[in-house]
Amino acid sequence: MSNRITIDPITRIEGHLRIDFEVAGGKVSKAWSSAQMWRGIEKILLGRDPRDAWVFAQRFCGVCTTVHAISSIRSVENAFNVEVPLNAQLVRNIIIAQHSLQDHIVHFYHLSALDWVDIVSALSADPKKTAQLAQSISDWPGNSETEFKAVKEKLAAFVQTGRLGIFGSGYWGHPAMKLPPEVNLLATAHYLKALDYQKKAAAAVAILGGKNPHIQNLCMGGVATAINFDNEATLNMERVALLRSLMTETRDFVKKVLFNDVVAIGSMYKDWFTYGRGVDNYLAVPEFPLDSKMTKFDMSGGIIHGGDLKNFRKLTNHSDEALINGITESTAHAWYKKDTPKHPYEGVTEPEYTDFEPEGRYTWCKAPRLDGRPVQVGPIAQILASYAAGDKEVVAIVDSVCSKLGISVNALQSTMGRHVTRAIRSVIMADKSLKYLDMLIDNYSKGDTVYANHVEMPKGEYQGVGFHEAPRGTLSHWMVVEDRKLKNYQAVVPSTWNAGPRDENGAAGPYEASIQGNPVADAHKPLEVIRTVHSFDPCIACAVHSIDPEGKELVNVKVR
């Protein structure tokens, strides 16, 4: 007999994601992924000027606002065939890379590490042994005995208050927690340091974007970031020096701390390279354009079927007709007006709520499909696609990590593999940020000072799509314009690809498929399910949840 268990919410960040699953024989036998809130930004956009859509579209999310701005502005530029000057592309590329870094640092340390790290165990660690361990892994200057001793004392004082705050709902002492006390103390210390470094990446985005979250510097045809290295009121050499300093510090933290921590923790949970594979069709779009016409990209994209890297089709740009025409969304099990699967240009967003119906409708997420198949998106998809495409930088680091861990590349298609590929992507984002800053300085110094093209918007009907490889995976915004007003607008976001429900054929989405087969040692503390779902970096992008300042119940686990 199986038990059905509900975790609501399972997310540690914006948005309500509910996971229901049944356990039989100590393993998950069936699962449901349910987005619990709906915002309806698509309907708010109808009738508005398409050039303004990127400002509204950032409100799809309260955290990853930048990605929606990028995708939205690309959709209107695609609709009207607008070229973007190289300087503007490079400014956008820096913003994209730094935003990715902030996202990945926050995800690993603050949204998922506590699924693997036992904070309470760190109280029994020896700071001297912790320092010796940390220094054997990295020469980062923050790995001193004094630092770890101070963190242990801070943690002990926090525990003695009897109010664990954000640590209150952890499954401390769970039998699936395997790390020794010294590793737990090391990770706890880096958890706290990571708060400072994610802020540096956010500050870099704000310097270029005007503010963060919700950047203010985009316009159809470029950016509004005035560039003049000799002017006090523009992006000048003082701002460039500050950017370089922030990005260098963040790069060092990522390379010397985050990357090593993920690999070290992965080496101690090697069984988790065998769980959580789920849907093994992958999609990633090319990112980081290096020309005005969006024909040359610095990072590869592609489509992989069945987890076989030999079954790979490279995507060279964002105009791939098979990709554009192959995407549909199903509402068979979603709380929208029932219809046949629609292409995003024809998509309809008409809410029709029922209740949670396990065999019927149970989520606000639609079910995106590529050529009728579910696909998984995210850093795992981009790293596997780049590896399959032969990207030398990616191949080198993937082969090195897999050798160090003693695993095959195929094993990255797993719960722990999603963490490892995200750490690899972090290293790449850190290097590319500084590369694009150097390219911007070089291009401007050669006499190219243009950062935006003025474009008149003609009357008539147009349609455009803006793809972006966001931190959580492939994002696309689709717009139909009629006489300079938005006639239709649809966003197919990474969390919809991954968190989507079953389709009309009964095929499960990536979250649902990845949980099946996961072990569950204690149904009242389903840590194993949480680990797999959190490895995707779940954030229901079209939802915002409230934090209860009185500390009332935020997590509810039911066993029925």
Coordinates of C-alpha atoms in Angstrom, one line a residue:
M1 CA 0.0 0.0 0.0
S2 CA 1.3 3.4 -0.9
N3 CA 1.2 6.7 1.1
R4 CA 0.6 10.0 -0.6
I5 CA 2.7 12.8 0.8
T6 CA 2.3 16.6 0.2
I7 CA 5.1 19.1 0.5
D8 CA 3.7 22.6 0.2
P9 CA 5.7 24.8 -0.4
I10 CA 8.8 23.0 -1.4
T11 CA 10.6 26.1 -2.7
R12 CA 12.9 28.1 -0.5
I13 CA 12.5 31.2 -2.8
E14 CA 9.8 33.1 -4.5
G15 CA 6.8 31.1 -5.6
H16 CA 4.6 28.4 -4.3
L17 CA 5.5 24.9 -5.6
R18 CA 3.6 22.0 -4.2
I19 CA 4.9 18.4 -4.7
D20 CA 2.7 15.4 -4.1
F21 CA 4.1 11.9 -4.4
E22 CA 3.3 8.3 -3.5
V23 CA 5.7 6.0 -1.8
A24 CA 5.7 2.2 -2.3
G25 CA 8.5 -0.1 -1.1
G26 CA 10.6 2.8 0.2
K27 CA 10.7 4.6 -3.2
V28 CA 8.6 7.2 -4.9
S29 CA 6.2 5.5 -7.3
K30 CA 4.2 8.5 -8.6
A31 CA 4.5 12.3 -8.4
W32 CA 2.6 15.5 -9.1
S33 CA 4.2 19.0 -9.5
S34 CA 1.8 21.8 -8.8
A35 CA 2.4 25.6 -9.2
Q36 CA 0.0 27.2 -6.7
M37 CA -0.2 30.8 -7.8
W38 CA -0.9 32.7 -11.0
R39 CA -0.1 36.3 -11.9
G40 CA -1.4 36.7 -15.4
I41 CA 1.2 39.2 -16.7
E42 CA 0.5 38.0 -20.2
K43 CA -3.0 39.5 -20.0
I44 CA -1.8 42.7 -18.4
L45 CA 0.5 43.3 -21.4
L46 CA -2.3 43.1 -24.0
G47 CA -2.9 46.4 -25.8
R48 CA 0.4 48.0 -24.6
D49 CA 3.3 49.3 -26.6
P50 CA 5.6 46.3 -27.4
R51 CA 8.6 48.5 -26.8
D52 CA 7.5 48.8 -23.1
A53 CA 6.9 45.1 -22.6
W54 CA 10.3 44.4 -21.1
V55 CA 9.6 46.7 -18.2
F56 CA 6.4 44.9 -17.3
A57 CA 7.8 41.4 -18.1
Q58 CA 10.4 41.8 -15.4
R59 CA 7.5 41.4 -12.9
F60 CA 7.1 37.8 -14.0
C61 CA 9.5 37.2 -11.2
G62 CA 10.7 39.1 -8.1
V63 CA 14.2 37.7 -8.2
C64 CA 15.3 36.9 -11.8
T65 CA 13.8 40.0 -13.2
T66 CA 16.8 40.6 -15.6
V67 CA 16.2 37.5 -17.6
H68 CA 12.6 38.5 -18.5
A69 CA 13.8 42.0 -19.5
I70 CA 16.4 40.4 -21.9
S71 CA 14.1 37.9 -23.4
S72 CA 11.3 40.4 -23.8
I73 CA 13.5 43.1 -25.5
R74 CA 14.9 40.4 -27.8
S75 CA 11.3 39.4 -28.8
V76 CA 10.4 42.9 -30.0
E77 CA 13.8 43.3 -31.7
N78 CA 13.1 39.9 -33.5
A79 CA 9.7 41.1 -34.5
F80 CA 11.0 44.2 -36.2
N81 CA 14.3 42.8 -37.3
V82 CA 16.3 45.3 -35.3
E83 CA 20.1 45.2 -35.1
V84 CA 21.8 45.8 -31.7
P85 CA 25.2 47.5 -31.7
L86 CA 28.1 45.4 -30.4
N87 CA 28.7 47.7 -27.4
A88 CA 25.1 47.1 -26.3
Q89 CA 25.4 43.3 -26.8
L90 CA 28.6 43.3 -24.6
V91 CA 26.9 45.4 -21.9
R92 CA 23.9 43.0 -22.0
N93 CA 26.3 40.0 -21.9
I94 CA 28.0 41.2 -18.8
I95 CA 24.7 41.7 -17.1
I96 CA 23.6 38.2 -18.1
A97 CA 26.7 36.6 -16.8
Q98 CA 26.8 38.5 -13.5
H99 CA 23.1 37.8 -12.9
S100 CA 23.8 34.1 -13.5
L101 CA 26.6 34.2 -11.0
Q102 CA 24.4 35.7 -8.4
D103 CA 21.7 33.2 -9.0
H104 CA 24.1 30.2 -8.9
I105 CA 25.8 31.3 -5.7
V106 CA 22.4 31.9 -4.0
H107 CA 21.0 28.6 -5.3
F108 CA 23.9 26.4 -4.1
Y109 CA 24.5 27.9 -0.7
H110 CA 21.2 29.4 0.4
L111 CA 18.6 27.3 -1.4
S112 CA 20.0 23.8 -1.6
A113 CA 23.2 23.3 0.4
L114 CA 21.2 22.7 3.6
D115 CA 19.7 19.6 2.0
W116 CA 23.2 18.1 2.2
V117 CA 24.9 20.1 5.1
D118 CA 23.9 19.5 8.7
I119 CA 24.2 22.8 10.5
V120 CA 23.8 21.3 13.9
S121 CA 26.6 18.8 13.2
A122 CA 29.0 21.7 12.6
L123 CA 28.8 22.5 16.3
S124 CA 31.0 19.4 17.1
A125 CA 33.6 20.2 14.4
D126 CA 37.3 21.0 15.2
P127 CA 38.1 24.4 13.6
K128 CA 41.8 23.5 13.2
K129 CA 41.0 20.3 11.3
T130 CA 38.4 22.2 9.3
A131 CA 41.0 24.7 8.3
Q132 CA 43.5 22.0 7.3
L133 CA 40.8 20.3 5.2
A134 CA 39.8 23.6 3.5
Q135 CA 43.4 24.6 2.8
S136 CA 44.1 21.2 1.2
I137 CA 41.4 22.0 -1.3
S138 CA 41.9 25.7 -2.0
D139 CA 44.3 28.6 -1.3
W140 CA 41.4 31.0 -0.7
P141 CA 42.4 33.3 2.2
G142 CA 39.2 32.9 4.1
N143 CA 39.9 29.3 5.0
S144 CA 41.8 30.1 8.3
E145 CA 41.4 28.4 11.7
T146 CA 40.5 31.8 13.1
E147 CA 37.6 32.2 10.6
F148 CA 36.2 28.7 11.2
K149 CA 36.4 29.2 15.0
A150 CA 34.5 32.5 14.8
V151 CA 31.8 30.9 12.7
K152 CA 31.4 28.0 15.1
E153 CA 31.1 30.4 18.0
K154 CA 28.6 32.5 16.1
L155 CA 26.6 29.4 15.2
A156 CA 26.6 28.2 18.9
A157 CA 25.4 31.6 20.1
F158 CA 22.6 31.4 17.5
V159 CA 21.5 28.0 18.6
Q160 CA 21.6 28.9 22.3
T161 CA 18.9 31.6 21.7
G162 CA 16.5 28.7 20.9
R163 CA 15.4 30.5 17.8
L164 CA 16.8 28.9 14.7
G165 CA 15.1 31.3 12.2
I166 CA 15.8 30.3 8.6
F167 CA 17.5 27.1 9.9
G168 CA 14.4 26.1 11.9
S169 CA 12.8 23.8 9.4
G170 CA 15.9 21.8 8.4
Y171 CA 16.0 18.0 8.8
W172 CA 19.0 18.0 11.1
G173 CA 20.3 14.6 12.1
H174 CA 18.4 12.9 9.2
P175 CA 20.0 9.5 8.4
A176 CA 20.6 10.7 4.8
M177 CA 23.0 13.4 6.0
K178 CA 26.5 12.0 5.6
L179 CA 29.0 14.8 5.9
P180 CA 31.5 14.8 8.8
P181 CA 31.4 17.7 11.3
E182 CA 34.4 19.5 9.8
V183 CA 32.9 19.5 6.3
N184 CA 29.6 20.8 7.7
L185 CA 31.5 23.6 9.4
L186 CA 33.4 24.5 6.3
A187 CA 30.1 24.6 4.2
T188 CA 28.4 26.7 6.9
A189 CA 31.2 29.2 6.9
H190 CA 31.1 29.5 3.1
Y191 CA 27.3 29.8 3.3
L192 CA 27.7 33.0 5.3
K193 CA 30.5 34.3 3.1
A194 CA 28.4 33.6 0.0
L195 CA 25.9 36.3 1.2
D196 CA 28.7 38.9 0.6
Y197 CA 29.7 37.6 -2.8
Q198 CA 26.3 37.3 -4.3
K199 CA 25.8 40.9 -3.4
K200 CA 29.0 41.9 -5.4
A201 CA 27.5 40.2 -8.5
A202 CA 24.2 42.0 -7.9
A203 CA 26.1 45.3 -7.6
A204 CA 27.8 44.7 -10.9
V205 CA 24.4 44.3 -12.6
A206 CA 23.2 47.5 -10.9
I207 CA 26.1 49.5 -12.2
L208 CA 25.2 48.7 -15.8
G209 CA 21.5 48.3 -15.4
G210 CA 20.8 51.4 -13.2
K211 CA 19.3 49.3 -10.4
N212 CA 18.9 45.7 -9.4
P213 CA 16.4 44.0 -9.4
H214 CA 14.5 45.4 -12.3
I215 CA 17.2 46.9 -14.5
Q216 CA 16.3 50.1 -16.3
N217 CA 18.8 50.3 -19.1
L218 CA 17.3 48.4 -22.0
C219 CA 15.7 49.9 -25.1
M220 CA 14.6 48.5 -28.5
G221 CA 17.9 48.5 -30.5
G222 CA 20.4 48.6 -27.7
V223 CA 20.9 49.9 -24.2
A224 CA 20.5 53.3 -22.5
T225 CA 23.8 52.9 -20.7
A226 CA 25.7 55.9 -22.1
I227 CA 29.3 55.0 -22.7
N228 CA 32.0 57.6 -22.5
F229 CA 35.1 56.6 -20.6
D230 CA 36.0 60.3 -20.0
N231 CA 32.6 61.6 -18.8
E232 CA 31.7 61.7 -15.1
A233 CA 28.0 61.1 -15.9
T234 CA 28.4 57.9 -18.0
L235 CA 29.9 54.5 -17.9
N236 CA 33.5 55.8 -17.4
M237 CA 36.8 54.4 -16.4
E238 CA 36.0 54.8 -12.7
R239 CA 32.9 52.7 -13.1
V240 CA 34.8 50.2 -15.3
A241 CA 37.4 49.9 -12.5
L242 CA 34.7 49.2 -9.9
L243 CA 33.1 46.6 -12.2
R244 CA 36.4 44.9 -12.7
S245 CA 37.1 44.8 -9.0
L246 CA 33.7 43.4 -8.1
M247 CA 33.7 40.8 -10.9
T248 CA 37.3 39.7 -10.1
E249 CA 36.4 39.2 -6.4
T250 CA 33.3 37.2 -7.3
R251 CA 35.3 35.1 -9.9
D252 CA 37.9 34.2 -7.2
F253 CA 35.1 33.2 -4.8
V254 CA 33.4 31.0 -7.4
K255 CA 36.6 29.3 -8.5
K256 CA 38.3 28.9 -5.1
V257 CA 35.2 28.2 -2.9
L258 CA 31.9 27.4 -4.6
F259 CA 33.3 25.1 -7.3
N260 CA 35.5 23.2 -4.8
D261 CA 32.6 22.9 -2.3
V262 CA 30.3 21.4 -4.9
V263 CA 32.9 18.9 -6.0
A264 CA 33.8 18.0 -2.4
I265 CA 30.2 17.5 -1.4
G266 CA 29.5 15.6 -4.6
S267 CA 32.3 13.2 -3.8
M268 CA 30.7 12.4 -0.5
Y269 CA 27.3 11.8 -1.9
K270 CA 28.2 9.8 -5.0
D271 CA 25.1 7.7 -4.8
W272 CA 23.2 10.8 -5.8
F273 CA 24.7 10.6 -9.3
T274 CA 22.4 7.6 -9.7
Y275 CA 19.1 9.3 -8.7
G276 CA 16.9 12.0 -10.2
R277 CA 17.6 11.7 -13.9
G278 CA 14.0 11.9 -15.0
V279 CA 13.3 13.4 -18.4
D280 CA 16.5 13.1 -20.5
N281 CA 15.6 15.2 -23.5
Y282 CA 17.5 18.5 -23.1
L283 CA 17.2 21.9 -24.6
A284 CA 19.6 24.9 -24.4
V285 CA 19.8 27.9 -26.7
P286 CA 23.0 29.7 -27.8
E287 CA 23.9 32.6 -25.5
F288 CA 26.2 35.6 -25.5
P289 CA 25.8 37.2 -29.0
L290 CA 29.0 38.7 -30.4
D291 CA 27.6 40.6 -33.3
S292 CA 24.8 43.0 -34.1
K293 CA 22.7 40.6 -36.1
M294 CA 22.7 37.8 -33.5
T295 CA 24.4 35.3 -35.8
K296 CA 27.6 34.6 -33.7
F297 CA 27.3 33.3 -30.1
D298 CA 30.0 32.6 -27.5
M299 CA 28.3 29.6 -25.9
S300 CA 26.7 26.7 -27.7
G301 CA 23.1 25.5 -27.6
G302 CA 21.4 22.4 -28.8
I303 CA 18.9 19.6 -28.4
I304 CA 19.7 16.2 -27.0
H305 CA 17.3 13.3 -27.2
G306 CA 17.2 10.3 -24.8
G307 CA 20.3 11.4 -22.8
D308 CA 22.5 10.3 -25.7
L309 CA 25.1 13.0 -26.5
K310 CA 25.5 11.4 -30.0
N311 CA 21.8 12.2 -30.6
F312 CA 22.5 15.9 -30.6
R313 CA 21.5 18.7 -32.9
K314 CA 23.4 22.0 -32.5
L315 CA 21.5 25.3 -32.5
T316 CA 23.7 28.0 -34.1
N317 CA 21.4 31.0 -33.5
H318 CA 17.9 32.1 -32.3
S319 CA 16.3 31.8 -35.7
D320 CA 16.2 28.0 -35.9
E321 CA 12.9 27.4 -37.6
A322 CA 12.5 23.8 -36.3
L323 CA 12.9 25.1 -32.7
I324 CA 10.6 28.0 -33.2
N325 CA 7.9 25.9 -34.8
G326 CA 8.4 22.9 -32.6
I327 CA 7.3 24.4 -29.3
T328 CA 3.8 24.0 -28.0
E329 CA 2.1 24.2 -24.6
S330 CA -0.5 21.8 -23.3
T331 CA -3.2 22.7 -20.8
A332 CA -4.7 19.2 -20.4
H333 CA -3.8 19.1 -16.6
A334 CA -3.5 22.9 -15.9
W335 CA -6.0 25.3 -14.5
Y336 CA -6.7 27.0 -17.8
K337 CA -9.5 26.8 -20.3
K338 CA -9.1 23.4 -21.9
D339 CA -7.8 23.4 -25.5
T340 CA -5.6 21.5 -27.8
P341 CA -1.8 22.2 -27.5
K342 CA -1.0 25.6 -28.8
H343 CA 2.0 27.3 -30.3
P344 CA 3.0 30.3 -28.1
Y345 CA 2.1 32.7 -30.9
E346 CA -1.5 31.3 -30.7
G347 CA -1.4 30.7 -26.9
V348 CA -4.3 31.5 -24.7
T349 CA -4.1 32.3 -21.0
E350 CA -7.7 32.0 -19.7
P351 CA -7.7 30.8 -16.0
E352 CA -10.2 28.2 -15.1
Y353 CA -9.5 26.9 -11.5
T354 CA -11.0 23.7 -10.2
D355 CA -9.1 22.3 -7.3
F356 CA -6.2 19.8 -6.9
E357 CA -7.4 16.9 -8.9
P358 CA -4.7 14.1 -9.1
E359 CA -6.2 12.6 -12.2
G360 CA -7.4 15.9 -13.6
R361 CA -6.2 19.4 -13.4
Y362 CA -3.7 20.3 -10.6
T363 CA -1.4 23.2 -11.4
W364 CA -1.1 26.7 -12.8
C365 CA 1.8 25.6 -15.0
K366 CA 1.2 24.7 -18.6
A367 CA 3.1 21.7 -20.0
P368 CA 5.6 23.0 -22.7
R369 CA 6.7 20.4 -25.3
L370 CA 9.3 20.4 -28.1
D371 CA 8.1 18.3 -31.0
G372 CA 5.6 16.8 -28.6
R373 CA 8.1 15.6 -26.1
P374 CA 8.9 16.9 -22.5
V375 CA 12.4 18.3 -22.2
Q376 CA 14.6 19.3 -19.3
V377 CA 16.3 22.7 -19.3
G378 CA 18.9 24.4 -17.0
P379 CA 22.6 24.4 -16.6
I380 CA 22.7 20.7 -17.1
A381 CA 21.2 21.1 -20.5
Q382 CA 23.6 23.9 -21.5
I383 CA 26.7 22.2 -20.2
L384 CA 25.8 18.9 -21.9
A385 CA 25.0 20.7 -25.2
S386 CA 28.2 22.6 -25.1
Y387 CA 30.1 19.4 -24.3
A388 CA 28.4 17.6 -27.2
A389 CA 29.2 20.6 -29.5
G390 CA 32.9 20.2 -28.6
D391 CA 33.3 23.6 -26.8
K392 CA 36.9 23.3 -25.7
E393 CA 36.5 25.3 -22.5
V394 CA 33.5 23.2 -21.4
V395 CA 35.0 19.8 -22.5
A396 CA 38.1 20.5 -20.5
I397 CA 36.4 21.4 -17.2
V398 CA 33.7 18.6 -17.5
D399 CA 36.4 15.9 -18.2
S400 CA 38.5 17.2 -15.3
V401 CA 35.5 17.2 -12.8
C402 CA 34.3 13.8 -13.9
S403 CA 37.9 12.3 -13.6
K404 CA 38.2 13.9 -10.1
L405 CA 34.8 12.4 -9.0
G406 CA 35.4 9.1 -10.7
I407 CA 32.1 9.3 -12.7
S408 CA 31.2 9.3 -16.4
V409 CA 29.8 12.3 -18.2
N410 CA 26.5 10.3 -18.4
A411 CA 26.3 10.3 -14.6
L412 CA 25.9 14.1 -14.7
Q413 CA 22.3 13.4 -15.7
S414 CA 21.2 13.2 -12.1
T415 CA 20.3 15.1 -8.9
M416 CA 24.0 15.7 -8.0
G417 CA 24.9 16.2 -11.6
R418 CA 22.6 19.3 -11.8
H419 CA 24.7 20.8 -8.9
V420 CA 28.0 20.0 -10.6
T421 CA 27.0 21.3 -14.0
R422 CA 25.7 24.5 -12.3
A423 CA 29.1 24.9 -10.6
I424 CA 30.8 24.4 -13.9
R425 CA 28.6 27.1 -15.5
S426 CA 29.4 29.4 -12.6
V427 CA 33.1 29.2 -13.4
I428 CA 32.4 29.9 -17.1
M429 CA 30.1 32.9 -16.3
A430 CA 32.8 34.4 -14.1
D431 CA 35.5 34.2 -16.8
K432 CA 33.2 35.5 -19.5
S433 CA 32.1 38.5 -17.5
L434 CA 35.7 39.8 -17.5
K435 CA 36.2 38.8 -21.1
Y436 CA 33.2 40.9 -22.2
L437 CA 34.4 43.9 -20.2
D438 CA 37.8 43.7 -22.0
M439 CA 36.0 43.4 -25.3
L440 CA 33.8 46.5 -24.5
I441 CA 36.8 48.6 -23.7
D442 CA 38.7 47.4 -26.8
N443 CA 35.8 48.0 -29.1
Y444 CA 35.0 51.5 -27.8
S445 CA 38.7 52.4 -27.9
K446 CA 38.8 51.5 -31.6
G447 CA 36.2 54.3 -32.3
D448 CA 32.9 52.4 -32.1
T449 CA 30.9 54.5 -29.6
V450 CA 27.4 53.4 -30.6
Y451 CA 25.3 51.7 -27.9
A452 CA 21.8 52.0 -29.4
N453 CA 20.1 52.2 -32.8
H454 CA 17.0 54.4 -33.2
V455 CA 14.2 52.4 -34.8
E456 CA 10.8 53.5 -36.0
M457 CA 8.0 50.9 -35.4
P458 CA 5.9 50.4 -38.5
K459 CA 2.2 49.7 -38.5
G460 CA 0.9 46.2 -39.5
E461 CA 1.0 42.8 -37.9
Y462 CA 4.4 41.3 -36.7
Q463 CA 5.5 38.5 -34.5
G464 CA 8.7 37.9 -32.7
V465 CA 10.4 35.6 -30.2
G466 CA 13.2 36.4 -27.8
F467 CA 15.2 33.4 -26.6
H468 CA 17.6 33.6 -23.6
E469 CA 19.6 30.9 -21.8
A470 CA 18.7 32.0 -18.3
P471 CA 20.3 30.6 -15.0
R472 CA 17.4 28.2 -14.7
G473 CA 17.4 27.3 -18.4
T474 CA 15.9 28.2 -21.7
L475 CA 13.5 31.1 -21.5
S476 CA 11.4 32.5 -24.4
H477 CA 9.0 35.4 -24.8
W478 CA 6.7 35.5 -27.7
M479 CA 4.7 38.5 -29.0
V480 CA 2.2 39.3 -31.7
V481 CA 2.0 43.0 -32.6
E482 CA -0.9 44.6 -34.4
D483 CA -0.6 48.3 -35.3
R484 CA 2.0 49.0 -32.7
K485 CA 0.0 47.3 -29.9
L486 CA 0.5 43.9 -28.3
K487 CA -2.2 41.5 -29.6
N488 CA -0.8 38.4 -27.8
Y489 CA 2.1 37.8 -25.4
Q490 CA 3.3 34.5 -24.0
A491 CA 6.3 33.5 -21.9
V492 CA 7.6 29.9 -21.8
V493 CA 9.8 30.0 -18.7
P494 CA 12.4 27.5 -17.5
S495 CA 10.4 26.5 -14.5
T496 CA 7.4 25.9 -16.7
W497 CA 9.5 23.5 -18.8
N498 CA 10.7 21.7 -15.7
A499 CA 7.8 22.0 -13.3
G500 CA 5.1 21.4 -15.9
P501 CA 2.4 18.7 -15.4
R502 CA 1.5 15.7 -17.5
D503 CA 0.4 16.5 -21.0
E504 CA -2.6 15.1 -22.9
N505 CA -0.7 11.9 -23.5
G506 CA 0.1 11.4 -19.8
A507 CA 3.8 12.1 -20.2
A508 CA 5.2 13.5 -16.9
G509 CA 7.2 16.7 -16.7
P510 CA 10.9 16.8 -15.5
Y511 CA 10.2 17.4 -11.8
E512 CA 7.6 14.6 -11.7
A513 CA 9.8 12.1 -13.7
S514 CA 12.9 12.9 -11.7
I515 CA 11.4 12.1 -8.3
Q516 CA 10.1 8.7 -9.4
G517 CA 12.4 6.0 -8.0
N518 CA 14.0 8.3 -5.4
P519 CA 14.4 6.6 -2.0
V520 CA 12.4 7.9 1.0
A521 CA 13.7 6.7 4.3
D522 CA 11.3 8.7 6.5
A523 CA 7.9 9.7 5.0
H524 CA 7.6 12.4 7.6
K525 CA 10.9 13.9 6.6
P526 CA 11.1 13.4 2.8
L527 CA 14.6 14.9 2.5
E528 CA 15.4 12.8 -0.6
V529 CA 12.5 14.3 -2.6
I530 CA 13.4 17.8 -1.5
R531 CA 17.0 17.2 -2.7
T532 CA 16.0 16.3 -6.2
V533 CA 13.5 19.0 -6.6
H534 CA 15.8 21.7 -5.2
S535 CA 18.6 20.5 -7.6
F536 CA 16.5 22.1 -10.4
D537 CA 16.6 25.5 -8.6
P538 CA 12.8 25.6 -8.6
C539 CA 11.3 29.1 -8.7
I540 CA 7.8 29.3 -10.0
A541 CA 8.5 32.4 -12.0
C542 CA 5.0 33.6 -12.4
A543 CA 4.2 33.5 -8.7
V544 CA 5.1 35.5 -5.6
H545 CA 4.6 34.3 -2.1
S546 CA 4.4 36.1 1.2
I547 CA 6.7 35.8 4.2
D548 CA 5.0 35.7 7.5
P549 CA 6.9 38.0 9.9
E550 CA 5.3 36.4 12.9
G551 CA 7.0 33.1 12.1
K552 CA 3.8 31.2 11.5
E553 CA 3.9 27.9 9.6
L554 CA 5.6 28.2 6.2
V555 CA 6.1 24.5 5.5
N556 CA 3.4 21.8 5.7
V557 CA 4.2 18.1 5.1
K558 CA 1.2 15.8 5.1
V559 CA 1.2 12.0 5.0
R560 CA -2.0 10.5 3.9

